[in-house]
JSON list of C-alpha atoms in Angstrom, two decimals:
[
{"chain": "K", "resi": 13, "resn": "MET", "atom": "CA", "xyz": [-32.26, 19.75, 6.51]},
{"chain": "K", "resi": 14, "resn": "ALA", "atom": "CA", "xyz": [-32.12, 16.27, 4.96]},
{"chain": "K", "resi": 15, "resn": "ASN", "atom": "CA", "xyz": [-28.74, 14.60, 4.66]},
{"chain": "K", "resi": 16, "resn": "PRO", "atom": "CA", "xyz": [-27.28, 14.69, 1.14]},
{"chain": "K", "resi": 17, "resn": "ALA", "atom": "CA", "xyz": [-27.28, 11.37, -0.67]},
{"chain": "K", "resi": 18, "resn": "ALA", "atom": "CA", "xyz": [-24.41, 9.05, 0.17]},
{"chain": "K", "resi": 19, "resn": "ALA", "atom": "CA", "xyz": [-22.19, 7.90, -2.68]},
{"chain": "K", "resi": 20, "resn": "VAL", "atom": "CA", "xyz": [-23.18, 4.36, -1.68]},
{"chain": "K", "resi": 21, "resn": "GLU", "atom": "CA", "xyz": [-25.67, 3.23, 0.92]},
{"chain": "K", "resi": 22, "resn": "PHE", "atom": "CA", "xyz": [-26.73, -0.21, 2.18]},
{"chain": "K", "resi": 23, "resn": "ARG", "atom": "CA", "xyz": [-30.12, -0.26, 3.87]},
{"chain": "K", "resi": 24, "resn": "ASP", "atom": "CA", "xyz": [-30.80, -3.42, 5.87]},
{"chain": "K", "resi": 25, "resn": "VAL", "atom": "CA", "xyz": [-29.28, -5.53, 3.10]},
{"chain": "K", "resi": 26, "resn": "ALA", "atom": "CA", "xyz": [-29.35, -9.32, 3.14]},
{"chain": "K", "resi": 27, "resn": "PHE", "atom": "CA", "xyz": [-28.16, -11.70, 0.47]},
{"chain": "K", "resi": 28, "resn": "ARG", "atom": "CA", "xyz": [-28.89, -15.40, 0.31]},
{"chain": "K", "resi": 29, "resn": "PHE", "atom": "CA", "xyz": [-26.96, -17.67, -2.02]},
{"chain": "K", "resi": 30, "resn": "GLN", "atom": "CA", "xyz": [-29.37, -19.86, -3.97]},
{"chain": "K", "resi": 31, "resn": "GLY", "atom": "CA", "xyz": [-27.44, -23.07, -4.60]},
{"chain": "K", "resi": 32, "resn": "ARG", "atom": "CA", "xyz": [-28.61, -25.83, -6.88]},
{"chain": "K", "resi": 33, "resn": "GLY", "atom": "CA", "xyz": [-28.94, -29.55, -6.55]},
{"chain": "K", "resi": 34, "resn": "THR", "atom": "CA", "xyz": [-26.56, -31.06, -4.02]},
{"chain": "K", "resi": 35, "resn": "ASP", "atom": "CA", "xyz": [-24.47, -27.89, -3.67]},
{"chain": "K", "resi": 36, "resn": "LYS", "atom": "CA", "xyz": [-23.24, -27.83, -0.07]},
{"chain": "K", "resi": 37, "resn": "ASN", "atom": "CA", "xyz": [-23.78, -24.05, 0.04]},
{"chain": "K", "resi": 38, "resn": "ARG", "atom": "CA", "xyz": [-27.42, -24.33, -1.00]},
{"chain": "K", "resi": 39, "resn": "ASP", "atom": "CA", "xyz": [-29.64, -21.66, 0.49]},
{"chain": "K", "resi": 40, "resn": "ARG", "atom": "CA", "xyz": [-26.83, -20.06, 2.52]},
{"chain": "K", "resi": 41, "resn": "GLU", "atom": "CA", "xyz": [-27.16, -16.53, 3.90]},
{"chain": "K", "resi": 42, "resn": "VAL", "atom": "CA", "xyz": [-24.03, -14.58, 2.91]},
{"chain": "K", "resi": 43, "resn": "LEU", "atom": "CA", "xyz": [-24.98, -11.11, 4.23]},
{"chain": "K", "resi": 44, "resn": "SER", "atom": "CA", "xyz": [-27.47, -10.11, 6.90]},
{"chain": "K", "resi": 45, "resn": "GLY", "atom": "CA", "xyz": [-28.65, -6.74, 8.19]},
{"chain": "K", "resi": 46, "resn": "ILE", "atom": "CA", "xyz": [-26.01, -4.59, 6.48]},
{"chain": "K", "resi": 47, "resn": "ASN", "atom": "CA", "xyz": [-26.51, -0.86, 7.09]},
{"chain": "K", "resi": 48, "resn": "LEU", "atom": "CA", "xyz": [-23.73, 1.33, 5.75]},
{"chain": "K", "resi": 49, "resn": "ARG", "atom": "CA", "xyz": [-23.11, 4.77, 4.23]},
{"chain": "K", "resi": 50, "resn": "VAL", "atom": "CA", "xyz": [-20.10, 5.62, 2.08]},
{"chain": "K", "resi": 51, "resn": "GLU", "atom": "CA", "xyz": [-19.65, 9.37, 1.75]},
{"chain": "K", "resi": 52, "resn": "PRO", "atom": "CA", "xyz": [-18.36, 11.09, -1.41]},
{"chain": "K", "resi": 53, "resn": "GLY", "atom": "CA", "xyz": [-14.58, 11.07, -1.56]},
{"chain": "K", "resi": 54, "resn": "GLU", "atom": "CA", "xyz": [-14.23, 8.43, 1.15]},
{"chain": "K", "resi": 55, "resn": "THR", "atom": "CA", "xyz": [-11.98, 5.38, 0.87]},
{"chain": "K", "resi": 56, "resn": "LEU", "atom": "CA", "xyz": [-13.85, 2.59, 2.60]},
{"chain": "K", "resi": 57, "resn": "VAL", "atom": "CA", "xyz": [-12.10, -0.72, 3.21]},
{"chain": "K", "resi": 58, "resn": "LEU", "atom": "CA", "xyz": [-14.19, -3.87, 3.59]},
{"chain": "K", "resi": 59, "resn": "LEU", "atom": "CA", "xyz": [-12.05, -6.11, 5.79]},
{"chain": "K", "resi": 60, "resn": "GLY", "atom": "CA", "xyz": [-12.81, -9.69, 6.73]},
{"chain": "K", "resi": 61, "resn": "ARG", "atom": "CA", "xyz": [-11.94, -13.34, 6.61]},
{"chain": "K", "resi": 62, "resn": "SER", "atom": "CA", "xyz": [-12.57, -15.47, 3.53]},
{"chain": "K", "resi": 63, "resn": "GLY", "atom": "CA", "xyz": [-16.32, -16.07, 3.30]},
{"chain": "K", "resi": 64, "resn": "SER", "atom": "CA", "xyz": [-17.28, -13.04, 5.39]},
{"chain": "K", "resi": 65, "resn": "GLY", "atom": "CA", "xyz": [-19.27, -11.51, 2.50]},
{"chain": "K", "resi": 66, "resn": "LYS", "atom": "CA", "xyz": [-17.01, -8.63, 1.52]},
{"chain": "K", "resi": 67, "resn": "THR", "atom": "CA", "xyz": [-16.76, -9.47, -2.21]},
{"chain": "K", "resi": 68, "resn": "THR", "atom": "CA", "xyz": [-20.50, -10.13, -2.30]},
{"chain": "K", "resi": 69, "resn": "ALA", "atom": "CA", "xyz": [-21.10, -6.66, -0.87]},
{"chain": "K", "resi": 70, "resn": "LEU", "atom": "CA", "xyz": [-18.75, -5.12, -3.42]},
{"chain": "K", "resi": 71, "resn": "LYS", "atom": "CA", "xyz": [-20.54, -6.82, -6.32]},
{"chain": "K", "resi": 72, "resn": "MET", "atom": "CA", "xyz": [-23.85, -5.33, -5.18]},
{"chain": "K", "resi": 73, "resn": "ILE", "atom": "CA", "xyz": [-22.53, -1.83, -5.71]},
{"chain": "K", "resi": 74, "resn": "ASN", "atom": "CA", "xyz": [-22.32, -2.11, -9.50]},
{"chain": "K", "resi": 75, "resn": "GLY", "atom": "CA", "xyz": [-25.19, -4.49, -10.02]},
{"chain": "K", "resi": 76, "resn": "LEU", "atom": "CA", "xyz": [-23.35, -7.78, -10.43]},
{"chain": "K", "resi": 77, "resn": "LEU", "atom": "CA", "xyz": [-25.56, -9.01, -7.58]},
{"chain": "K", "resi": 78, "resn": "PHE", "atom": "CA", "xyz": [-28.76, -7.67, -6.04]},
{"chain": "K", "resi": 79, "resn": "PRO", "atom": "CA", "xyz": [-30.00, -7.95, -2.45]},
{"chain": "K", "resi": 80, "resn": "THR", "atom": "CA", "xyz": [-32.35, -10.71, -1.41]},
{"chain": "K", "resi": 81, "resn": "SER", "atom": "CA", "xyz": [-33.90, -8.09, 0.87]},
{"chain": "K", "resi": 82, "resn": "GLY", "atom": "CA", "xyz": [-33.18, -4.44, 1.63]},
{"chain": "K", "resi": 83, "resn": "GLU", "atom": "CA", "xyz": [-31.63, -2.15, -0.95]},
{"chain": "K", "resi": 84, "resn": "VAL", "atom": "CA", "xyz": [-28.33, -0.75, -2.13]},
{"chain": "K", "resi": 85, "resn": "LEU", "atom": "CA", "xyz": [-28.42, 2.88, -3.26]},
{"chain": "K", "resi": 86, "resn": "ILE", "atom": "CA", "xyz": [-25.99, 4.75, -5.50]},
{"chain": "K", "resi": 87, "resn": "ASP", "atom": "CA", "xyz": [-26.35, 8.54, -5.22]},
{"chain": "K", "resi": 88, "resn": "GLY", "atom": "CA", "xyz": [-29.72, 7.99, -3.57]},
{"chain": "K", "resi": 89, "resn": "ARG", "atom": "CA", "xyz": [-31.11, 5.58, -6.21]},
{"chain": "K", "resi": 90, "resn": "ALA", "atom": "CA", "xyz": [-31.60, 1.87, -5.64]},
{"chain": "K", "resi": 91, "resn": "THR", "atom": "CA", "xyz": [-29.41, -0.26, -7.90]},
{"chain": "K", "resi": 92, "resn": "THR", "atom": "CA", "xyz": [-32.53, -2.05, -9.12]},
{"chain": "K", "resi": 93, "resn": "THR", "atom": "CA", "xyz": [-33.73, 1.21, -10.76]},
{"chain": "K", "resi": 94, "resn": "TRP", "atom": "CA", "xyz": [-30.49, 1.95, -12.65]},
{"chain": "K", "resi": 95, "resn": "ASP", "atom": "CA", "xyz": [-29.83, 0.99, -16.24]},
{"chain": "K", "resi": 96, "resn": "ALA", "atom": "CA", "xyz": [-27.71, -2.14, -15.82]},
{"chain": "K", "resi": 97, "resn": "ILE", "atom": "CA", "xyz": [-24.98, -1.15, -18.26]},
{"chain": "K", "resi": 98, "resn": "GLY", "atom": "CA", "xyz": [-24.89, 2.44, -17.06]},
{"chain": "K", "resi": 99, "resn": "LEU", "atom": "CA", "xyz": [-24.51, 1.32, -13.44]},
{"chain": "K", "resi": 100, "resn": "LYS", "atom": "CA", "xyz": [-21.58, -0.97, -14.27]},
{"chain": "K", "resi": 101, "resn": "ARG", "atom": "CA", "xyz": [-19.81, 1.71, -16.29]},
{"chain": "K", "resi": 102, "resn": "ARG", "atom": "CA", "xyz": [-20.28, 4.20, -13.48]},
{"chain": "K", "resi": 103, "resn": "ALA", "atom": "CA", "xyz": [-17.80, 2.25, -11.37]},
{"chain": "K", "resi": 104, "resn": "GLY", "atom": "CA", "xyz": [-14.22, 1.37, -12.27]},
{"chain": "K", "resi": 105, "resn": "TYR", "atom": "CA", "xyz": [-13.60, -2.22, -11.16]},
{"chain": "K", "resi": 106, "resn": "VAL", "atom": "CA", "xyz": [-10.14, -3.61, -10.35]},
{"chain": "K", "resi": 107, "resn": "ILE", "atom": "CA", "xyz": [-9.42, -7.23, -9.44]},
{"chain": "K", "resi": 108, "resn": "GLN", "atom": "CA", "xyz": [-6.23, -9.25, -8.92]},
{"chain": "K", "resi": 109, "resn": "GLU", "atom": "CA", "xyz": [-3.91, -9.15, -11.94]},
{"chain": "K", "resi": 110, "resn": "GLY", "atom": "CA", "xyz": [-6.09, -6.36, -13.36]},
{"chain": "K", "resi": 111, "resn": "GLY", "atom": "CA", "xyz": [-8.53, -8.69, -15.13]},
{"chain": "K", "resi": 112, "resn": "LEU", "atom": "CA", "xyz": [-7.12, -7.67, -18.50]},
{"chain": "K", "resi": 113, "resn": "PHE", "atom": "CA", "xyz": [-8.23, -9.07, -21.84]},
{"chain": "K", "resi": 114, "resn": "PRO", "atom": "CA", "xyz": [-5.20, -11.12, -22.98]},
{"chain": "K", "resi": 115, "resn": "HIS", "atom": "CA", "xyz": [-5.81, -10.59, -26.72]},
{"chain": "K", "resi": 116, "resn": "PHE", "atom": "CA", "xyz": [-6.05, -6.77, -26.34]},
{"chain": "K", "resi": 117, "resn": "THR", "atom": "CA", "xyz": [-3.02, -4.52, -26.24]},
{"chain": "K", "resi": 118, "resn": "VAL", "atom": "CA", "xyz": [-2.44, -2.34, -23.21]},
{"chain": "K", "resi": 119, "resn": "ALA", "atom": "CA", "xyz": [-3.88, 0.63, -25.10]},
{"chain": "K", "resi": 120, "resn": "ALA", "atom": "CA", "xyz": [-6.97, -1.33, -26.12]},
{"chain": "K", "resi": 121, "resn": "ASN", "atom": "CA", "xyz": [-7.53, -2.56, -22.55]},
{"chain": "K", "resi": 122, "resn": "VAL", "atom": "CA", "xyz": [-7.24, 0.93, -21.06]},
{"chain": "K", "resi": 123, "resn": "GLY", "atom": "CA", "xyz": [-9.37, 2.53, -23.77]},
{"chain": "K", "resi": 124, "resn": "LEU", "atom": "CA", "xyz": [-12.13, -0.10, -23.73]},
{"chain": "K", "resi": 125, "resn": "VAL", "atom": "CA", "xyz": [-14.77, 1.73, -21.67]},
{"chain": "K", "resi": 126, "resn": "PRO", "atom": "CA", "xyz": [-14.23, 5.13, -23.38]},
{"chain": "K", "resi": 127, "resn": "LYS", "atom": "CA", "xyz": [-14.65, 3.30, -26.71]},
{"chain": "K", "resi": 128, "resn": "LEU", "atom": "CA", "xyz": [-17.90, 1.74, -25.50]},
{"chain": "K", "resi": 129, "resn": "GLU", "atom": "CA", "xyz": [-18.99, 5.20, -24.39]},
{"chain": "K", "resi": 130, "resn": "GLY", "atom": "CA", "xyz": [-18.49, 6.51, -27.93]},
{"chain": "K", "resi": 131, "resn": "TRP", "atom": "CA", "xyz": [-15.45, 8.71, -27.40]},
{"chain": "K", "resi": 132, "resn": "GLU", "atom": "CA", "xyz": [-13.57, 9.84, -30.50]},
{"chain": "K", "resi": 133, "resn": "GLN", "atom": "CA", "xyz": [-10.40, 7.84, -31.10]},
{"chain": "K", "resi": 134, "resn": "SER", "atom": "CA", "xyz": [-8.13, 10.86, -30.72]},
{"chain": "K", "resi": 135, "resn": "ARG", "atom": "CA", "xyz": [-9.62, 11.55, -27.29]},
{"chain": "K", "resi": 136, "resn": "ILE", "atom": "CA", "xyz": [-9.21, 7.89, -26.30]},
{"chain": "K", "resi": 137, "resn": "ASP", "atom": "CA", "xyz": [-5.57, 7.94, -27.38]},
{"chain": "K", "resi": 138, "resn": "ARG", "atom": "CA", "xyz": [-4.87, 11.05, -25.32]},
{"chain": "K", "resi": 139, "resn": "ARG", "atom": "CA", "xyz": [-6.58, 9.57, -22.28]},
{"chain": "K", "resi": 140, "resn": "VAL", "atom": "CA", "xyz": [-4.73, 6.25, -22.60]},
{"chain": "K", "resi": 141, "resn": "ASP", "atom": "CA", "xyz": [-1.35, 7.98, -22.84]},
{"chain": "K", "resi": 142, "resn": "GLU", "atom": "CA", "xyz": [-2.16, 10.27, -19.91]},
{"chain": "K", "resi": 143, "resn": "LEU", "atom": "CA", "xyz": [-3.15, 7.38, -17.66]},
{"chain": "K", "resi": 144, "resn": "LEU", "atom": "CA", "xyz": [-0.20, 5.19, -18.60]},
{"chain": "K", "resi": 145, "resn": "GLU", "atom": "CA", "xyz": [2.15, 8.03, -17.70]},
{"chain": "K", "resi": 146, "resn": "THR", "atom": "CA", "xyz": [0.27, 8.56, -14.42]},
{"chain": "K", "resi": 147, "resn": "MET", "atom": "CA", "xyz": [0.73, 4.87, -13.60]},
{"chain": "K", "resi": 148, "resn": "SER", "atom": "CA", "xyz": [4.49, 5.00, -14.33]},
{"chain": "K", "resi": 149, "resn": "LEU", "atom": "CA", "xyz": [4.10, 3.08, -17.60]},
{"chain": "K", "resi": 150, "resn": "PRO", "atom": "CA", "xyz": [5.57, 5.26, -20.38]},
{"chain": "K", "resi": 151, "resn": "ALA", "atom": "CA", "xyz": [3.08, 5.18, -23.24]},
{"chain": "K", "resi": 152, "resn": "ARG", "atom": "CA", "xyz": [5.68, 4.76, -25.99]},
{"chain": "K", "resi": 153, "resn": "GLU", "atom": "CA", "xyz": [7.01, 1.68, -24.28]},
{"chain": "K", "resi": 154, "resn": "PHE", "atom": "CA", "xyz": [3.82, 0.03, -23.05]},
{"chain": "K", "resi": 155, "resn": "ARG", "atom": "CA", "xyz": [0.77, 0.94, -25.16]},
{"chain": "K", "resi": 156, "resn": "ALA", "atom": "CA", "xyz": [1.45, -1.73, -27.84]},
{"chain": "K", "resi": 157, "resn": "ARG", "atom": "CA", "xyz": [2.33, -4.52, -25.41]},
{"chain": "K", "resi": 158, "resn": "TYR", "atom": "CA", "xyz": [0.04, -7.41, -24.48]},
{"chain": "K", "resi": 159, "resn": "PRO", "atom": "CA", "xyz": [-0.71, -8.48, -20.89]},
{"chain": "K", "resi": 160, "resn": "ARG", "atom": "CA", "xyz": [1.51, -11.57, -21.23]},
{"chain": "K", "resi": 161, "resn": "GLU", "atom": "CA", "xyz": [4.46, -9.24, -21.81]},
{"chain": "K", "resi": 162, "resn": "LEU", "atom": "CA", "xyz": [3.97, -7.46, -18.48]},
{"chain": "K", "resi": 163, "resn": "SER", "atom": "CA", "xyz": [4.96, -8.24, -14.90]},
{"chain": "K", "resi": 164, "resn": "GLY", "atom": "CA", "xyz": [2.26, -8.73, -12.28]},
{"chain": "K", "resi": 165, "resn": "GLY", "atom": "CA", "xyz": [2.74, -5.21, -10.96]},
{"chain": "K", "resi": 166, "resn": "GLN", "atom": "CA", "xyz": [2.57, -3.75, -14.47]},
{"chain": "K", "resi": 167, "resn": "ARG", "atom": "CA", "xyz": [-0.65, -5.65, -15.20]},
{"chain": "K", "resi": 168, "resn": "GLN", "atom": "CA", "xyz": [-2.13, -4.28, -12.00]},
{"chain": "K", "resi": 169, "resn": "ARG", "atom": "CA", "xyz": [-1.17, -0.73, -12.99]},
{"chain": "K", "resi": 170, "resn": "VAL", "atom": "CA", "xyz": [-2.86, -1.22, -16.36]},
{"chain": "K", "resi": 171, "resn": "GLY", "atom": "CA", "xyz": [-5.95, -2.52, -14.55]},
{"chain": "K", "resi": 172, "resn": "VAL", "atom": "CA", "xyz": [-6.10, 0.64, -12.43]},
{"chain": "K", "resi": 173, "resn": "ALA", "atom": "CA", "xyz": [-5.60, 2.81, -15.53]},
{"chain": "K", "resi": 174, "resn": "ARG", "atom": "CA", "xyz": [-8.48, 1.02, -17.25]},
{"chain": "K", "resi": 175, "resn": "ALA", "atom": "CA", "xyz": [-10.70, 1.56, -14.21]},
{"chain": "K", "resi": 176, "resn": "LEU", "atom": "CA", "xyz": [-9.95, 5.30, -14.31]},
{"chain": "K", "resi": 177, "resn": "ALA", "atom": "CA", "xyz": [-10.26, 5.74, -18.07]},
{"chain": "K", "resi": 178, "resn": "ALA", "atom": "CA", "xyz": [-13.84, 7.06, -18.30]},
{"chain": "K", "resi": 179, "resn": "ASN", "atom": "CA", "xyz": [-13.64, 9.21, -15.15]},
{"chain": "K", "resi": 180, "resn": "PRO", "atom": "CA", "xyz": [-15.87, 6.95, -13.00]},
{"chain": "K", "resi": 181, "resn": "ALA", "atom": "CA", "xyz": [-17.72, 8.24, -9.98]},
{"chain": "K", "resi": 182, "resn": "LEU", "atom": "CA", "xyz": [-16.67, 5.14, -8.01]},
{"chain": "K", "resi": 183, "resn": "LEU", "atom": "CA", "xyz": [-13.63, 2.90, -7.86]},
{"chain": "K", "resi": 184, "resn": "LEU", "atom": "CA", "xyz": [-14.09, -0.68, -6.66]},
{"chain": "K", "resi": 185, "resn": "PHE", "atom": "CA", "xyz": [-11.06, -2.81, -5.75]},
{"chain": "K", "resi": 186, "resn": "ASP", "atom": "CA", "xyz": [-11.39, -6.53, -5.04]},
{"chain": "K", "resi": 187, "resn": "GLU", "atom": "CA", "xyz": [-8.13, -7.63, -3.32]},
{"chain": "K", "resi": 188, "resn": "PRO", "atom": "CA", "xyz": [-6.19, -5.83, -6.08]},
{"chain": "K", "resi": 189, "resn": "PHE", "atom": "CA", "xyz": [-2.72, -6.28, -4.59]},
{"chain": "K", "resi": 190, "resn": "GLY", "atom": "CA", "xyz": [-3.10, -9.73, -3.06]},
{"chain": "K", "resi": 191, "resn": "SER", "atom": "CA", "xyz": [-1.07, -11.69, -5.64]},
{"chain": "K", "resi": 192, "resn": "LEU", "atom": "CA", "xyz": [1.93, -9.34, -5.70]},
{"chain": "K", "resi": 193, "resn": "ASP", "atom": "CA", "xyz": [5.27, -9.63, -3.96]},
{"chain": "K", "resi": 194, "resn": "PRO", "atom": "CA", "xyz": [5.63, -7.42, -0.84]},
{"chain": "K", "resi": 195, "resn": "VAL", "atom": "CA", "xyz": [7.83, -4.76, -2.48]},
{"chain": "K", "resi": 196, "resn": "THR", "atom": "CA", "xyz": [5.59, -4.34, -5.54]},
{"chain": "K", "resi": 197, "resn": "ARG", "atom": "CA", "xyz": [2.52, -4.42, -3.32]},
{"chain": "K", "resi": 198, "resn": "PHE", "atom": "CA", "xyz": [3.85, -1.59, -1.16]},
{"chain": "K", "resi": 199, "resn": "ASP", "atom": "CA", "xyz": [4.77, 0.48, -4.24]},
{"chain": "K", "resi": 200, "resn": "LEU", "atom": "CA", "xyz": [1.25, 0.12, -5.65]},
{"chain": "K", "resi": 201, "resn": "GLN", "atom": "CA", "xyz": [-0.31, 0.95, -2.31]},
{"chain": "K", "resi": 202, "resn": "GLN", "atom": "CA", "xyz": [1.70, 4.17, -2.25]},
{"chain": "K", "resi": 203, "resn": "GLN", "atom": "CA", "xyz": [0.57, 4.92, -5.80]},
{"chain": "K", "resi": 204, "resn": "PHE", "atom": "CA", "xyz": [-3.04, 4.31, -4.74]},
{"chain": "K", "resi": 205, "resn": "LEU", "atom": "CA", "xyz": [-2.64, 6.83, -1.91]},
{"chain": "K", "resi": 206, "resn": "ALA", "atom": "CA", "xyz": [-1.25, 9.40, -4.36]},
{"chain": "K", "resi": 207, "resn": "LEU", "atom": "CA", "xyz": [-4.21, 8.83, -6.71]},
{"chain": "K", "resi": 208, "resn": "ARG", "atom": "CA", "xyz": [-6.63, 9.17, -3.82]},
{"chain": "K", "resi": 209, "resn": "ARG", "atom": "CA", "xyz": [-5.06, 12.48, -2.84]},
{"chain": "K", "resi": 210, "resn": "ASP", "atom": "CA", "xyz": [-5.09, 13.82, -6.41]},
{"chain": "K", "resi": 211, "resn": "LEU", "atom": "CA", "xyz": [-8.44, 12.51, -7.68]},
{"chain": "K", "resi": 212, "resn": "GLN", "atom": "CA", "xyz": [-10.57, 12.31, -4.51]},
{"chain": "K", "resi": 213, "resn": "VAL", "atom": "CA", "xyz": [-12.75, 9.62, -6.10]},
{"chain": "K", "resi": 214, "resn": "THR", "atom": "CA", "xyz": [-14.97, 7.57, -3.81]},
{"chain": "K", "resi": 215, "resn": "SER", "atom": "CA", "xyz": [-13.26, 4.21, -3.44]},
{"chain": "K", "resi": 216, "resn": "ILE", "atom": "CA", "xyz": [-14.22, 0.89, -1.86]},
{"chain": "K", "resi": 217, "resn": "LEU", "atom": "CA", "xyz": [-11.52, -1.72, -1.39]},
{"chain": "K", "resi": 218, "resn": "VAL", "atom": "CA", "xyz": [-11.86, -5.35, -0.30]},
{"chain": "K", "resi": 219, "resn": "THR", "atom": "CA", "xyz": [-9.02, -6.99, 1.58]},
{"chain": "K", "resi": 220, "resn": "HIS", "atom": "CA", "xyz": [-8.27, -9.58, 4.28]},
{"chain": "K", "resi": 221, "resn": "ASP", "atom": "CA", "xyz": [-4.97, -7.82, 5.12]},
{"chain": "K", "resi": 222, "resn": "VAL", "atom": "CA", "xyz": [-5.35, -5.60, 8.19]},
{"chain": "K", "resi": 223, "resn": "ARG", "atom": "CA", "xyz": [-2.09, -3.75, 7.46]},
{"chain": "K", "resi": 224, "resn": "GLU", "atom": "CA", "xyz": [-3.40, -2.83, 4.01]},
{"chain": "K", "resi": 225, "resn": "ALA", "atom": "CA", "xyz": [-6.73, -1.72, 5.51]},
{"chain": "K", "resi": 226, "resn": "LEU", "atom": "CA", "xyz": [-5.02, 0.52, 8.05]},
{"chain": "K", "resi": 227, "resn": "ARG", "atom": "CA", "xyz": [-2.68, 1.98, 5.43]},
{"chain": "K", "resi": 228, "resn": "LEU", "atom": "CA", "xyz": [-5.24, 2.72, 2.70]},
{"chain": "K", "resi": 229, "resn": "GLY", "atom": "CA", "xyz": [-8.62, 3.31, 4.27]},
{"chain": "K", "resi": 230, "resn": "THR", "atom": "CA", "xyz": [-10.17, 6.46, 5.62]},
{"chain": "K", "resi": 231, "resn": "ARG", "atom": "CA", "xyz": [-12.64, 4.08, 7.28]},
{"chain": "K", "resi": 232, "resn": "ILE", "atom": "CA", "xyz": [-12.63, 0.33, 7.89]},
{"chain": "K", "resi": 233, "resn": "VAL", "atom": "CA", "xyz": [-15.74, -1.84, 7.99]},
{"chain": "K", "resi": 234, "resn": "LEU", "atom": "CA", "xyz": [-14.99, -5.27, 9.45]},
{"chain": "K", "resi": 235, "resn": "LEU", "atom": "CA", "xyz": [-17.36, -8.02, 8.32]},
{"chain": "K", "resi": 236, "resn": "ALA", "atom": "CA", "xyz": [-17.78, -11.20, 10.33]},
{"chain": "K", "resi": 237, "resn": "GLU", "atom": "CA", "xyz": [-20.05, -14.02, 9.17]},
{"chain": "K", "resi": 238, "resn": "GLY", "atom": "CA", "xyz": [-21.98, -11.68, 6.90]},
{"chain": "K", "resi": 239, "resn": "SER", "atom": "CA", "xyz": [-22.63, -8.87, 9.39]},
{"chain": "K", "resi": 240, "resn": "VAL", "atom": "CA", "xyz": [-20.87, -5.63, 10.29]},
{"chain": "K", "resi": 241, "resn": "ASP", "atom": "CA", "xyz": [-18.68, -6.24, 13.33]},
{"chain": "K", "resi": 242, "resn": "ILE", "atom": "CA", "xyz": [-17.32, -2.70, 13.54]},
{"chain": "K", "resi": 243, "resn": "SER", "atom": "CA", "xyz": [-17.06, 0.48, 11.44]},
{"chain": "K", "resi": 244, "resn": "ALA", "atom": "CA", "xyz": [-14.23, 2.80, 12.46]},
{"chain": "K", "resi": 245, "resn": "THR", "atom": "CA", "xyz": [-11.46, 5.08, 11.27]},
{"chain": "K", "resi": 246, "resn": "PRO", "atom": "CA", "xyz": [-8.03, 3.40, 11.21]},
{"chain": "K", "resi": 247, "resn": "GLU", "atom": "CA", "xyz": [-7.10, 5.26, 14.40]},
{"chain": "K", "resi": 248, "resn": "ASN", "atom": "CA", "xyz": [-10.17, 3.98, 16.23]},
{"chain": "K", "resi": 249, "resn": "PHE", "atom": "CA", "xyz": [-9.97, 0.51, 14.69]},
{"chain": "K", "resi": 250, "resn": "ILE", "atom": "CA", "xyz": [-6.61, -0.05, 16.38]},
{"chain": "K", "resi": 251, "resn": "ARG", "atom": "CA", "xyz": [-8.38, 0.46, 19.73]},
{"chain": "K", "resi": 252, "resn": "SER", "atom": "CA", "xyz": [-11.31, -1.84, 18.88]},
{"chain": "K", "resi": 253, "resn": "GLU", "atom": "CA", "xyz": [-12.25, -4.38, 21.53]},
{"chain": "K", "resi": 254, "resn": "THR", "atom": "CA", "xyz": [-14.49, -6.81, 19.63]},
{"chain": "K", "resi": 255, "resn": "ALA", "atom": "CA", "xyz": [-13.16, -10.37, 19.44]},
{"chain": "K", "resi": 256, "resn": "GLU", "atom": "CA", "xyz": [-13.03, -10.30, 15.63]},
{"chain": "K", "resi": 257, "resn": "ALA", "atom": "CA", "xyz": [-11.19, -6.99, 15.53]},
{"chain": "K", "resi": 258, "resn": "ARG", "atom": "CA", "xyz": [-8.67, -8.18, 18.13]},
{"chain": "K", "resi": 259, "resn": "SER", "atom": "CA", "xyz": [-7.97, -11.29, 16.08]},
{"chain": "K", "resi": 260, "resn": "PHE", "atom": "CA", "xyz": [-7.00, -9.10, 13.11]},
{"chain": "K", "resi": 261, "resn": "LEU", "atom": "CA", "xyz": [-5.02, -6.71, 15.27]},
{"chain": "K", "resi": 262, "resn": "ARG", "atom": "CA", "xyz": [-2.93, -9.56, 16.67]},
{"chain": "K", "resi": 263, "resn": "GLU", "atom": "CA", "xyz": [-1.70, -10.07, 13.11]},
{"chain": "K", "resi": 264, "resn": "TYR", "atom": "CA", "xyz": [-0.91, -6.35, 12.89]},
{"chain": "K", "resi": 265, "resn": "ALA", "atom": "CA", "xyz": [1.09, -6.45, 16.11]},
{"chain": "K", "resi": 266, "resn": "ALA", "atom": "CA", "xyz": [3.04, -9.58, 15.15]}
]
């Protein structure tokens, strides 16, 4: 029997950055020979140093970038065959500080994708209030605020609520907690774990923090210079013997 389609699959993916003019990065290979399956419901962490290619890989999943060679598949279909807008809306995307629109209220930010999807306003309002409550942001208090009126942790919670608003099949996180103080960061990590338990949505998270990777991932893929160094569960990652893995684990042990 054939294996069911992965939620996300990389098949021999390479990506080459096409610089222009005198750009020092001109014609630089960012990813090479990436083969990877992400199963439904899994939380995969892409771990690596700056410049290892992890954000580039993440952007390929919702069609912000496309492979130079090989293919990325979502539910068994290459990203190049998807409707571009439909592919992007299929995945909730969270970046540092939430990436909120500063001139939109909290309610308008959270309800943006449902509005684009043509939901009735009453349904949008219910969904916004539900998600704000889930993210420990009481709707009466926060729905009319603007991003400038929120703390960093509150903006990040709104960003996660917006990513969840239209019930996406995938959640993509690009170093979402990196700019937060340690206490707020830990609180949001715990909230992420609760959401993962309750929603069981396939999630892919980029980080350079090995402690975060071990805490949040069901599997860790370590990238080094654009290639997969190791793919392992957190339990097995701790026992990894590659030089790159050991360099991260020294930080964990410190």
